[in-house]
Short mmCIF file of C-alpha atoms in Angstrom, two decimals:
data_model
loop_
_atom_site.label_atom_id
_atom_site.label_comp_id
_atom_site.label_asym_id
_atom_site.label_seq_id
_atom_site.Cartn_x
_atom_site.Cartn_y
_atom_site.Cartn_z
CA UNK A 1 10.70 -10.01 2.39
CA UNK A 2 7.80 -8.85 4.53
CA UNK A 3 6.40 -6.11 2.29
CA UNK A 4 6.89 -6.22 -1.64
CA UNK A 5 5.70 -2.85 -2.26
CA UNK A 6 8.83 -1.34 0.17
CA UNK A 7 11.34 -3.59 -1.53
CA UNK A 8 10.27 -2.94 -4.96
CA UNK A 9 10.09 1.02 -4.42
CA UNK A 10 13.54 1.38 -2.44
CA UNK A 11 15.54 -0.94 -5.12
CA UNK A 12 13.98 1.31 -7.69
CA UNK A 13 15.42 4.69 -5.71
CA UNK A 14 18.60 2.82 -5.37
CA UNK A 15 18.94 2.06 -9.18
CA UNK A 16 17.84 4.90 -10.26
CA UNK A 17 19.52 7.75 -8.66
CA UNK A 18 22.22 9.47 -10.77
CA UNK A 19 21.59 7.75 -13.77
CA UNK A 20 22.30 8.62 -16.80
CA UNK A 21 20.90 7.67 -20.56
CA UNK A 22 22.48 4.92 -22.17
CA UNK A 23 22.59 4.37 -26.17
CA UNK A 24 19.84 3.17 -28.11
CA UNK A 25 21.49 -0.08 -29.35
CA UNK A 26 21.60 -1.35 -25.79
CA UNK A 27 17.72 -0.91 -25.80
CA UNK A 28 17.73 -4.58 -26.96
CA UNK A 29 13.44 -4.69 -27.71
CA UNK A 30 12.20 -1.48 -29.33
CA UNK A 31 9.03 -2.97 -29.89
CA UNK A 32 4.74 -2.84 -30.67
CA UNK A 33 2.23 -5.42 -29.47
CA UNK A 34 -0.82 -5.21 -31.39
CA UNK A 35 -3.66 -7.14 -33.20
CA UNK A 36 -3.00 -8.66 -36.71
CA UNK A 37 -4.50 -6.65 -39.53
CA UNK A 38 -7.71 -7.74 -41.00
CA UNK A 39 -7.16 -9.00 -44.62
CA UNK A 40 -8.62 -5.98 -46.14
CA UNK A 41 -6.35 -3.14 -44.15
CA UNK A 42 -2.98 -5.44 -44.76
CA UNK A 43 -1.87 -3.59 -47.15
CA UNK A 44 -2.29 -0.19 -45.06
CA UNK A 45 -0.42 -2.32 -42.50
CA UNK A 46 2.68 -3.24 -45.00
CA UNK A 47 2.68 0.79 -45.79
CA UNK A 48 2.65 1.56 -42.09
CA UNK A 49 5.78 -1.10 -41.19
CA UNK A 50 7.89 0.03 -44.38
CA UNK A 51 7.13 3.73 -43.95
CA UNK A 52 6.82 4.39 -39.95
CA UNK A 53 7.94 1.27 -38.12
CA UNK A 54 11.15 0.88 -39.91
CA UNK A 55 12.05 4.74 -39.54
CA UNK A 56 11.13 4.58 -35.69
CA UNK A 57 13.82 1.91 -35.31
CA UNK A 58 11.16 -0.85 -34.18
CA UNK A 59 13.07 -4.12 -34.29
CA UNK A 60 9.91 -6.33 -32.79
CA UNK A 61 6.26 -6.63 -33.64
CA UNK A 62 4.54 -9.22 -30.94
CA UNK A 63 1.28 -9.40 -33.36
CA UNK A 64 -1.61 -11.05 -31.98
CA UNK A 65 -3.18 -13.27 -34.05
CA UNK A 66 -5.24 -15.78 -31.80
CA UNK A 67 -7.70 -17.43 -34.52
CA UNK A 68 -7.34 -14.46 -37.31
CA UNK A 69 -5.04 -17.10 -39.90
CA UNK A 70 -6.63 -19.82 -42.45
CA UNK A 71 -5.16 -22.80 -40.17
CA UNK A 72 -4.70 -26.21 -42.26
CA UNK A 73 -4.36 -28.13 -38.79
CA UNK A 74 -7.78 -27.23 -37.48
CA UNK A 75 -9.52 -25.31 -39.76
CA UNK A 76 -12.45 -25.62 -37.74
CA UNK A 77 -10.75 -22.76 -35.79
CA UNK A 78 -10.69 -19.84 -38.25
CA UNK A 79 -12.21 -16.80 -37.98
CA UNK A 80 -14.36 -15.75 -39.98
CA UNK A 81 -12.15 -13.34 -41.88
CA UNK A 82 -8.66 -14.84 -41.64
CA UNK A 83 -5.20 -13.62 -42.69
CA UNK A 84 -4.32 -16.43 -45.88
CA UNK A 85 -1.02 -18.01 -46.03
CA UNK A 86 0.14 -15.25 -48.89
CA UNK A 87 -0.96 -12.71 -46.99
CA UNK A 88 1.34 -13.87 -43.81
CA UNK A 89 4.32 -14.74 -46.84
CA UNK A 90 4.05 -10.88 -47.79
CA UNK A 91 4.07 -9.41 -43.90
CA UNK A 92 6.64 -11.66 -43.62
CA UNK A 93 8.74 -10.42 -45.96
CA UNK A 94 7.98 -6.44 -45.36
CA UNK A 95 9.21 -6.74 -41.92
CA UNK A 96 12.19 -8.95 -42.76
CA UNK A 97 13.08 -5.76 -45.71
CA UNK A 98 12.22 -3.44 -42.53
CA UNK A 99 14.49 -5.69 -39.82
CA UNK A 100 11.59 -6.50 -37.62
CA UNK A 101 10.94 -9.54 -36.31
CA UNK A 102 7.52 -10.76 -35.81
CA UNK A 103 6.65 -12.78 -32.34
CA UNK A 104 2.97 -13.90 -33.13
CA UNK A 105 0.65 -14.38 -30.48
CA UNK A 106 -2.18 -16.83 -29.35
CA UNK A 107 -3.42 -16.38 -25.64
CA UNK A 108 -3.42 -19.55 -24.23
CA UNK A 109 -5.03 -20.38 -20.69
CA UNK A 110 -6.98 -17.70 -20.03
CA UNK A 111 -8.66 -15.02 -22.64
CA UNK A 112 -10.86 -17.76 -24.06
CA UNK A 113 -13.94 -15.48 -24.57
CA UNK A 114 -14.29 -11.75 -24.45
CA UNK A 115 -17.74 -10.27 -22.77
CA UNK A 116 -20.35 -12.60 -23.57
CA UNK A 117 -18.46 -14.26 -27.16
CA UNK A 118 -16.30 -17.40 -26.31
CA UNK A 119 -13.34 -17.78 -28.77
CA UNK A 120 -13.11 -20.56 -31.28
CA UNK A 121 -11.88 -22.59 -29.05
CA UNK A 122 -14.33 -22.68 -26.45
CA UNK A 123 -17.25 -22.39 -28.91
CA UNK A 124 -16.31 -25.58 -31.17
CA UNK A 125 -14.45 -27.18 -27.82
CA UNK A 126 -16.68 -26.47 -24.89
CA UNK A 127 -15.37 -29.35 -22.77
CA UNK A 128 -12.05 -27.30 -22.58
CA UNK A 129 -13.67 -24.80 -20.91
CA UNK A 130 -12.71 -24.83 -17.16
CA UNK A 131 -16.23 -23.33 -15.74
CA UNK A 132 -19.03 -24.37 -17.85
CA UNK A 133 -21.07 -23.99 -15.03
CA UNK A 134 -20.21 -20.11 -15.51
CA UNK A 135 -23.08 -19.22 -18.64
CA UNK A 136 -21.85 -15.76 -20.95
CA UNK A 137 -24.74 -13.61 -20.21
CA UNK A 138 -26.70 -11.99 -23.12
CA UNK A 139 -26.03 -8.81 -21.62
CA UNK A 140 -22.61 -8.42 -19.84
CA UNK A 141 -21.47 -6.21 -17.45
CA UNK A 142 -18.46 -5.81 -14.72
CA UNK A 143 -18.81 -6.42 -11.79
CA UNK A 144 -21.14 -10.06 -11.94
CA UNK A 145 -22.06 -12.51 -9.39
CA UNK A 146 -19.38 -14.80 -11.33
CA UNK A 147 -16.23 -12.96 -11.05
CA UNK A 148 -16.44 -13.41 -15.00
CA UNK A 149 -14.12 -11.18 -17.13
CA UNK A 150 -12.51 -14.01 -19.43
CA UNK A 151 -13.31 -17.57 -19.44
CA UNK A 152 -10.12 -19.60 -19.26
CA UNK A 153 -9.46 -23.57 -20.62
CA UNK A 154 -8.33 -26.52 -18.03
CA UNK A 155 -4.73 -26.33 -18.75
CA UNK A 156 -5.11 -29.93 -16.98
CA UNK A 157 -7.88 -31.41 -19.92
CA UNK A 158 -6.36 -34.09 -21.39
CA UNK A 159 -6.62 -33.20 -25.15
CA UNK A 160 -6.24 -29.33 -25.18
CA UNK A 161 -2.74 -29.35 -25.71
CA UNK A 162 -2.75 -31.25 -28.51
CA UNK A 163 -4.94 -28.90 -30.07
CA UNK A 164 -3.54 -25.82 -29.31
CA UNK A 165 0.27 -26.91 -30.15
CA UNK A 166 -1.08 -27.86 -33.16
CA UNK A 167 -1.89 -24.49 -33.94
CA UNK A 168 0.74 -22.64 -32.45
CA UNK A 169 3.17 -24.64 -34.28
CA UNK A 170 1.40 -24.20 -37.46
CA UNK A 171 1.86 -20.53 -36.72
CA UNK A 172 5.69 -20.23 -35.61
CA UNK A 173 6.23 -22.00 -39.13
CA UNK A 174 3.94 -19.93 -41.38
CA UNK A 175 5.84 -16.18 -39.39
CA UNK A 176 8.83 -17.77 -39.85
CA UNK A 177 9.10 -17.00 -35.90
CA UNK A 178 11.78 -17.80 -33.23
CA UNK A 179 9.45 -16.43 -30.20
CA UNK A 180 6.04 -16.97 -29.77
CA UNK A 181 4.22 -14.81 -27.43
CA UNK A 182 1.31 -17.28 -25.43
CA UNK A 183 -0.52 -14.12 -23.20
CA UNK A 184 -1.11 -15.42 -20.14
CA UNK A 185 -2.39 -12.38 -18.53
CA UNK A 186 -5.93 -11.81 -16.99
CA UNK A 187 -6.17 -15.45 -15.82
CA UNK A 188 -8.81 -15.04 -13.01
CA UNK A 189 -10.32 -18.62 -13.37
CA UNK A 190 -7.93 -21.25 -12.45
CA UNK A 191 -8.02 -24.17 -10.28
CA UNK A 192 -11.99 -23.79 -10.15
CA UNK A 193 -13.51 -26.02 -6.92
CA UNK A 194 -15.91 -27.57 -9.61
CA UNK A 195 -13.64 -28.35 -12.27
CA UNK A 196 -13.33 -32.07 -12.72
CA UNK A 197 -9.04 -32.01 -13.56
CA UNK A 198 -7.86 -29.33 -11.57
CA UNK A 199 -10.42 -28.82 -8.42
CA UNK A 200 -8.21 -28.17 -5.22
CA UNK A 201 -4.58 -27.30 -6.80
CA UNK A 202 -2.62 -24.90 -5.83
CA UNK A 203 -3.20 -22.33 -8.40
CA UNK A 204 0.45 -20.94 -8.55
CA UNK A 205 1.61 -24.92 -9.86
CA UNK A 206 -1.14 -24.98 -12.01
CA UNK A 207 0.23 -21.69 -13.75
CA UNK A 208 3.91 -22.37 -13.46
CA UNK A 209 2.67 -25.63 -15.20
CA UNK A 210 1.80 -24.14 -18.37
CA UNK A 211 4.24 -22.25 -18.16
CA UNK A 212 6.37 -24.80 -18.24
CA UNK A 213 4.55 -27.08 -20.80
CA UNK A 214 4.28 -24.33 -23.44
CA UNK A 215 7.83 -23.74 -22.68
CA UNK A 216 9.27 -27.26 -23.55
CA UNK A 217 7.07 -27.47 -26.75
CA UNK A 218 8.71 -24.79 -27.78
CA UNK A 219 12.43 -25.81 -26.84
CA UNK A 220 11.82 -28.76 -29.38
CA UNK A 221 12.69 -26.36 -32.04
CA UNK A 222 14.69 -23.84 -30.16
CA UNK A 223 11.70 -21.27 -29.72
CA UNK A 224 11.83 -19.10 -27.06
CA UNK A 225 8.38 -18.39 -24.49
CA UNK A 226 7.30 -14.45 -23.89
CA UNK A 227 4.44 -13.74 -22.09
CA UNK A 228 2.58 -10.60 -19.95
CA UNK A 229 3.61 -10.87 -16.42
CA UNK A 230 0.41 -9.51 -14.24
CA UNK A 231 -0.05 -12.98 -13.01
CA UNK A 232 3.34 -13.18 -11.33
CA UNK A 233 3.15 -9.92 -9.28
CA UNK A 234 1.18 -10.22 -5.67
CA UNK A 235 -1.52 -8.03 -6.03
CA UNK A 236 -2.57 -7.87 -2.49
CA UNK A 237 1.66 -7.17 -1.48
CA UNK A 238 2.49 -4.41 -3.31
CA UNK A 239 -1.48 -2.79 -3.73
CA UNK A 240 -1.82 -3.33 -7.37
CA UNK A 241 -4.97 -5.13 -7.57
CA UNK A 242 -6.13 -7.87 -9.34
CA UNK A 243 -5.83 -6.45 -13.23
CA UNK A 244 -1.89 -5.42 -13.42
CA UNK A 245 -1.17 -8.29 -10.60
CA UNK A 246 -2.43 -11.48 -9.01
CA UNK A 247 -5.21 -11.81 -6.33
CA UNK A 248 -6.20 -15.56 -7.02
CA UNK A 249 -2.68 -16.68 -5.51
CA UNK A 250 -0.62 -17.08 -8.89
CA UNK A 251 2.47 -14.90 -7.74
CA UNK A 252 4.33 -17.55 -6.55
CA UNK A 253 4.48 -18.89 -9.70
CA UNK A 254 7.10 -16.64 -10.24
CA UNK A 255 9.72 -19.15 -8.29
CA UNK A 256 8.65 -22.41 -10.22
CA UNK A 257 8.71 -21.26 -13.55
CA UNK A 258 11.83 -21.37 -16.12
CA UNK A 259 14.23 -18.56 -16.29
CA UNK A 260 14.79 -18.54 -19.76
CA UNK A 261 11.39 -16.76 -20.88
CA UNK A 262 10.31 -12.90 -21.71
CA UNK A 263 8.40 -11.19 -19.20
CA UNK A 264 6.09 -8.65 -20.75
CA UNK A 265 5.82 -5.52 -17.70
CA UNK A 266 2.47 -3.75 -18.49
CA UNK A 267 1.27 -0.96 -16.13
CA UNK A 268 -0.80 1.76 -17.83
CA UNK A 269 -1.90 4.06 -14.86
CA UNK A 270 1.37 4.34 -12.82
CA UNK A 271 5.39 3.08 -14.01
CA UNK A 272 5.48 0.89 -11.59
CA UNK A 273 8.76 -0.48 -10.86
CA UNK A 274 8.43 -4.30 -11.35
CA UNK A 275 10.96 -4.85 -13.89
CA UNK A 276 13.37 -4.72 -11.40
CA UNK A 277 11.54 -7.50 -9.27
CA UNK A 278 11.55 -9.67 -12.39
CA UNK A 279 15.13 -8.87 -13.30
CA UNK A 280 16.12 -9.63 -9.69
CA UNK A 281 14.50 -13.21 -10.22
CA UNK A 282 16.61 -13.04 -12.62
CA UNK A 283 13.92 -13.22 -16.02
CA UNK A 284 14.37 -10.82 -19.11
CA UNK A 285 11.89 -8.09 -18.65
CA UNK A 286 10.26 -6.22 -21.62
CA UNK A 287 8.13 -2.49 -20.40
CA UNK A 288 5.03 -2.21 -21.63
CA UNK A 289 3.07 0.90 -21.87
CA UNK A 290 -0.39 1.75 -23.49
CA UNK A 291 -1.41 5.02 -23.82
CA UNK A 292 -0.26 7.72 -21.17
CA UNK A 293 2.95 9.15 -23.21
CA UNK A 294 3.84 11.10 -19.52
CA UNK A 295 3.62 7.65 -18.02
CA UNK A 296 5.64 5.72 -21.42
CA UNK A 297 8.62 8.36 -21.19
CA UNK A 298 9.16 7.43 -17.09
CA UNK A 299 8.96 3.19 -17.55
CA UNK A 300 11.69 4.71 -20.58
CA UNK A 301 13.69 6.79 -18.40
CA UNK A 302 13.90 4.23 -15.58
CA UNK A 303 14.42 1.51 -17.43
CA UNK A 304 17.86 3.10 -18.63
CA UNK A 305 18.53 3.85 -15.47
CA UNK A 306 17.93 0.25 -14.15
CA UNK A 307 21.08 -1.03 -16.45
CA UNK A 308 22.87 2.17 -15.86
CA UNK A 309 23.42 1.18 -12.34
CA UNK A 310 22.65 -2.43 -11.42
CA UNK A 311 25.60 -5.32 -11.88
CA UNK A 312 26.29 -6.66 -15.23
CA UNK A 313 24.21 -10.03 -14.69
CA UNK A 314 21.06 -8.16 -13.64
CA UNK A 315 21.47 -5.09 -16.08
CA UNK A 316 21.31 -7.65 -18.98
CA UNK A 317 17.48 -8.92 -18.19
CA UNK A 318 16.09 -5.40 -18.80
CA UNK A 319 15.40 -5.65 -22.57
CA UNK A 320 13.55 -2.53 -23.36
CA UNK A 321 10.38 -1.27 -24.10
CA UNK A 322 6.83 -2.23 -25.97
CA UNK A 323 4.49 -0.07 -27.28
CA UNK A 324 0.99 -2.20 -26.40
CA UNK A 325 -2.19 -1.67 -27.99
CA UNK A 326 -5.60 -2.97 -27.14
CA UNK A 327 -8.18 -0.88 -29.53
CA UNK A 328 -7.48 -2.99 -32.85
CA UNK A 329 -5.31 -2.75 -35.75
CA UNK A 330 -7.57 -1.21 -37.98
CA UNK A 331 -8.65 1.71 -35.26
CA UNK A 332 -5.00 2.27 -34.67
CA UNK A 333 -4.37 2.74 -37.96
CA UNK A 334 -6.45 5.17 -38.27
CA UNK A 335 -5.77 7.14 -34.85
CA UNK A 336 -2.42 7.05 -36.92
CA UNK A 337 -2.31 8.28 -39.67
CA UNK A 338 -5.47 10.71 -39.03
CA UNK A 339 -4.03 12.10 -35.80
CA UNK A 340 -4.60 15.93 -34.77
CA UNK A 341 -1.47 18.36 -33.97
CA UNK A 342 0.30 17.07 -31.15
CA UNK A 343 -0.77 19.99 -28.41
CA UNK A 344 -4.58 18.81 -28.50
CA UNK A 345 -3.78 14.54 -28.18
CA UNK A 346 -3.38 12.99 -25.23
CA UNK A 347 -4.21 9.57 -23.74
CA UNK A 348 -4.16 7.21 -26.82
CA UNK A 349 -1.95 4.35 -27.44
CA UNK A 350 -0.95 5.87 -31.26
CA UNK A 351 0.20 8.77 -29.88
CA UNK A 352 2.38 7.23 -26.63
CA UNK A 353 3.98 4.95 -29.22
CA UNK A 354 5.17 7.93 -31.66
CA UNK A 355 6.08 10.05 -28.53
CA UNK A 356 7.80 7.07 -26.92
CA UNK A 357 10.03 6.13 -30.07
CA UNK A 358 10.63 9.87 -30.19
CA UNK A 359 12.60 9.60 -26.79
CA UNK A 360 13.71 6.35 -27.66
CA UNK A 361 15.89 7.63 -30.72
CA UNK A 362 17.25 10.73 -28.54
CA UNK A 363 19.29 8.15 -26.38
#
């Protein structure tokens, strides 16, 4: 295959010509990604999954709560505002009452700082970090002599595993989950020339590697692995760049890794067709969409189309949809349920997710 972008665009014509909408129940994920509620808006959030998400036919809520829980195993890694165990026991139980099911989330590898802030892990376990030669500026900006967006850890350190399985189980048990969602996305520092474990690997093993680590700790209880799939899409092939796909030579990860894992789709700007690439490697694929509605209702409308006329085995990996959002619970919340009249909003994520699950419950 000499030229991604060609193969993904004419398989896309090819599956979607003549299609025609398929019902809602096949739509396997009707879903939102977004960030836990702070303690103080939870109950806002409870109103907002009994009242809205349960009406809207949601069925999964991929909440990401990194470090925002009061963790027994390492406490040391808390917030400084976390969720309590009673306050996960009654989200728990509103989106059981609402038939949701939560996937909680904790980005692993990379998204281990944010700006010029490292997360708790870096901060309390700086020899994880896999350029500590790379100082967070006072003042950040993009683009930097550094290439720095996110700091990432060694997935190659010898103890970091041990520390962040500890949470993650700790997690899965307190959400009562069956999928955990581990990010992955964004990973721009990997395989760093002056990183003492990992100098000089290929990057795309490194990746597949946790991949495949985070994987198998998770098969020990029957848990399945989702995570954003940016990493495993050549950004140089098909044009996309190095935000919604891969220019540090992580796409061929995509051929080592295990089959049996989600693969979250995000593109915001254009609906690019990569499901069917990752359906075609033959990987569940979830479409993710943020906050161009115009953009949300295509990724929709193709992705019916996609099962409408592919063969049963590769039909199956398109899952559905996911609603993402990146501005905070709290702000969304309010975008929400303070929203103008439809005709004067456009380009926010709250109102792509109510137009979205407005075409959704047409099919």
């Amino acid at each position: 295959m000499k030229n991604l972008s060609l193969f993904l665009l004419s398989i896309a014509v090819l599956f979607s010509a003549n299609g025609q909408q398929i019902p809602q129940s096949e739509l396997a994920v009707r879903g939102l990604s977004i960030a836990s509620p702070s303690p103080e808006s939870l109950d806002l959030f409870l109103k907002f999954v009994k009242e809205d998400l349960k009406q809207m036919n949601v069925n999964i809520l991929v909440l990401r709560v990194d470090y925002n829980y009061e963790y027994t195993s390492h406490p040391e890694l808390r917030s400084d505002n976390p969720l309590t165990t009673k306050d996960v026991e009654k989200l728990v139980a509103t989106c059981k009452e609402a038939g949701i099911e939560i996937i909680p989330q904790i980005n692993l590898l990379g998204h281990q700082s944010w700006h010029s802030e490292p997360t708790k892990l870096l901060e309390v376990y700086p020899e994880f970090d896999e350029t500590p030669h790379v100082i967070l500026p006072e003042k950040y900006e993009w683009p930097n002599d550094d290439g720095l967006y996110c700091k990432s850890y060694c997935p190659l350190h010898p103890d970091v595993h041990a520390i962040v399985f500890s949470l993650v189980d700790e997690l899965m048990d307190v959400f009562e989950a069956e999928a955990f969602h581990a990010g992955l996305d964004e990973v721009f520092y990997l395989g760093d020339d002056k990183c003492p474990q990992c100098s000089g690997l290929d990057k795309a093993e490194l990746f597949a590697g946790e991949i495949w680590k985070i994987r198998n700790h998770l098969a020990i209880k029957d848990r399945k692995l989702w995570i954003w799939g940016d990493r495993l899409i050549d950004g140089k092939l098909t044009g996309m760049g190095m935000w919604e796909a891969s220019m540090n030579n992580t796409a061929r990860a995509i051929d080592m890794i295990p089959k049996d894992i989600v693969i979250c789709d995000w593109h915001y700007e254009r609906p690019d067709p990569t499901a069917v690439y990752f359906a075609m490697k033959g990987l569940d694929v979830v479409t993710c969409p943020y906050r161009n509605a115009d953009i949300a209702k295509q990724q929709l409308n193709d992705i019916v189309n996609f099962r409408k006329n592919s063969a049963p085995t590769t039909s199956a990996h398109f899952l559905g949809m996911m609603q993402t959002v990146w501005s905070g619970c709290d702000r969304f919340l309010d975008a929400w349920y303070n929203s103008e009249e439809p005709s004067s909003r456009s380009g926010n994520p709250a109102e792509c997710f109510r137009i979205l699950f407005e075409e959704i419950n047409k099919l």
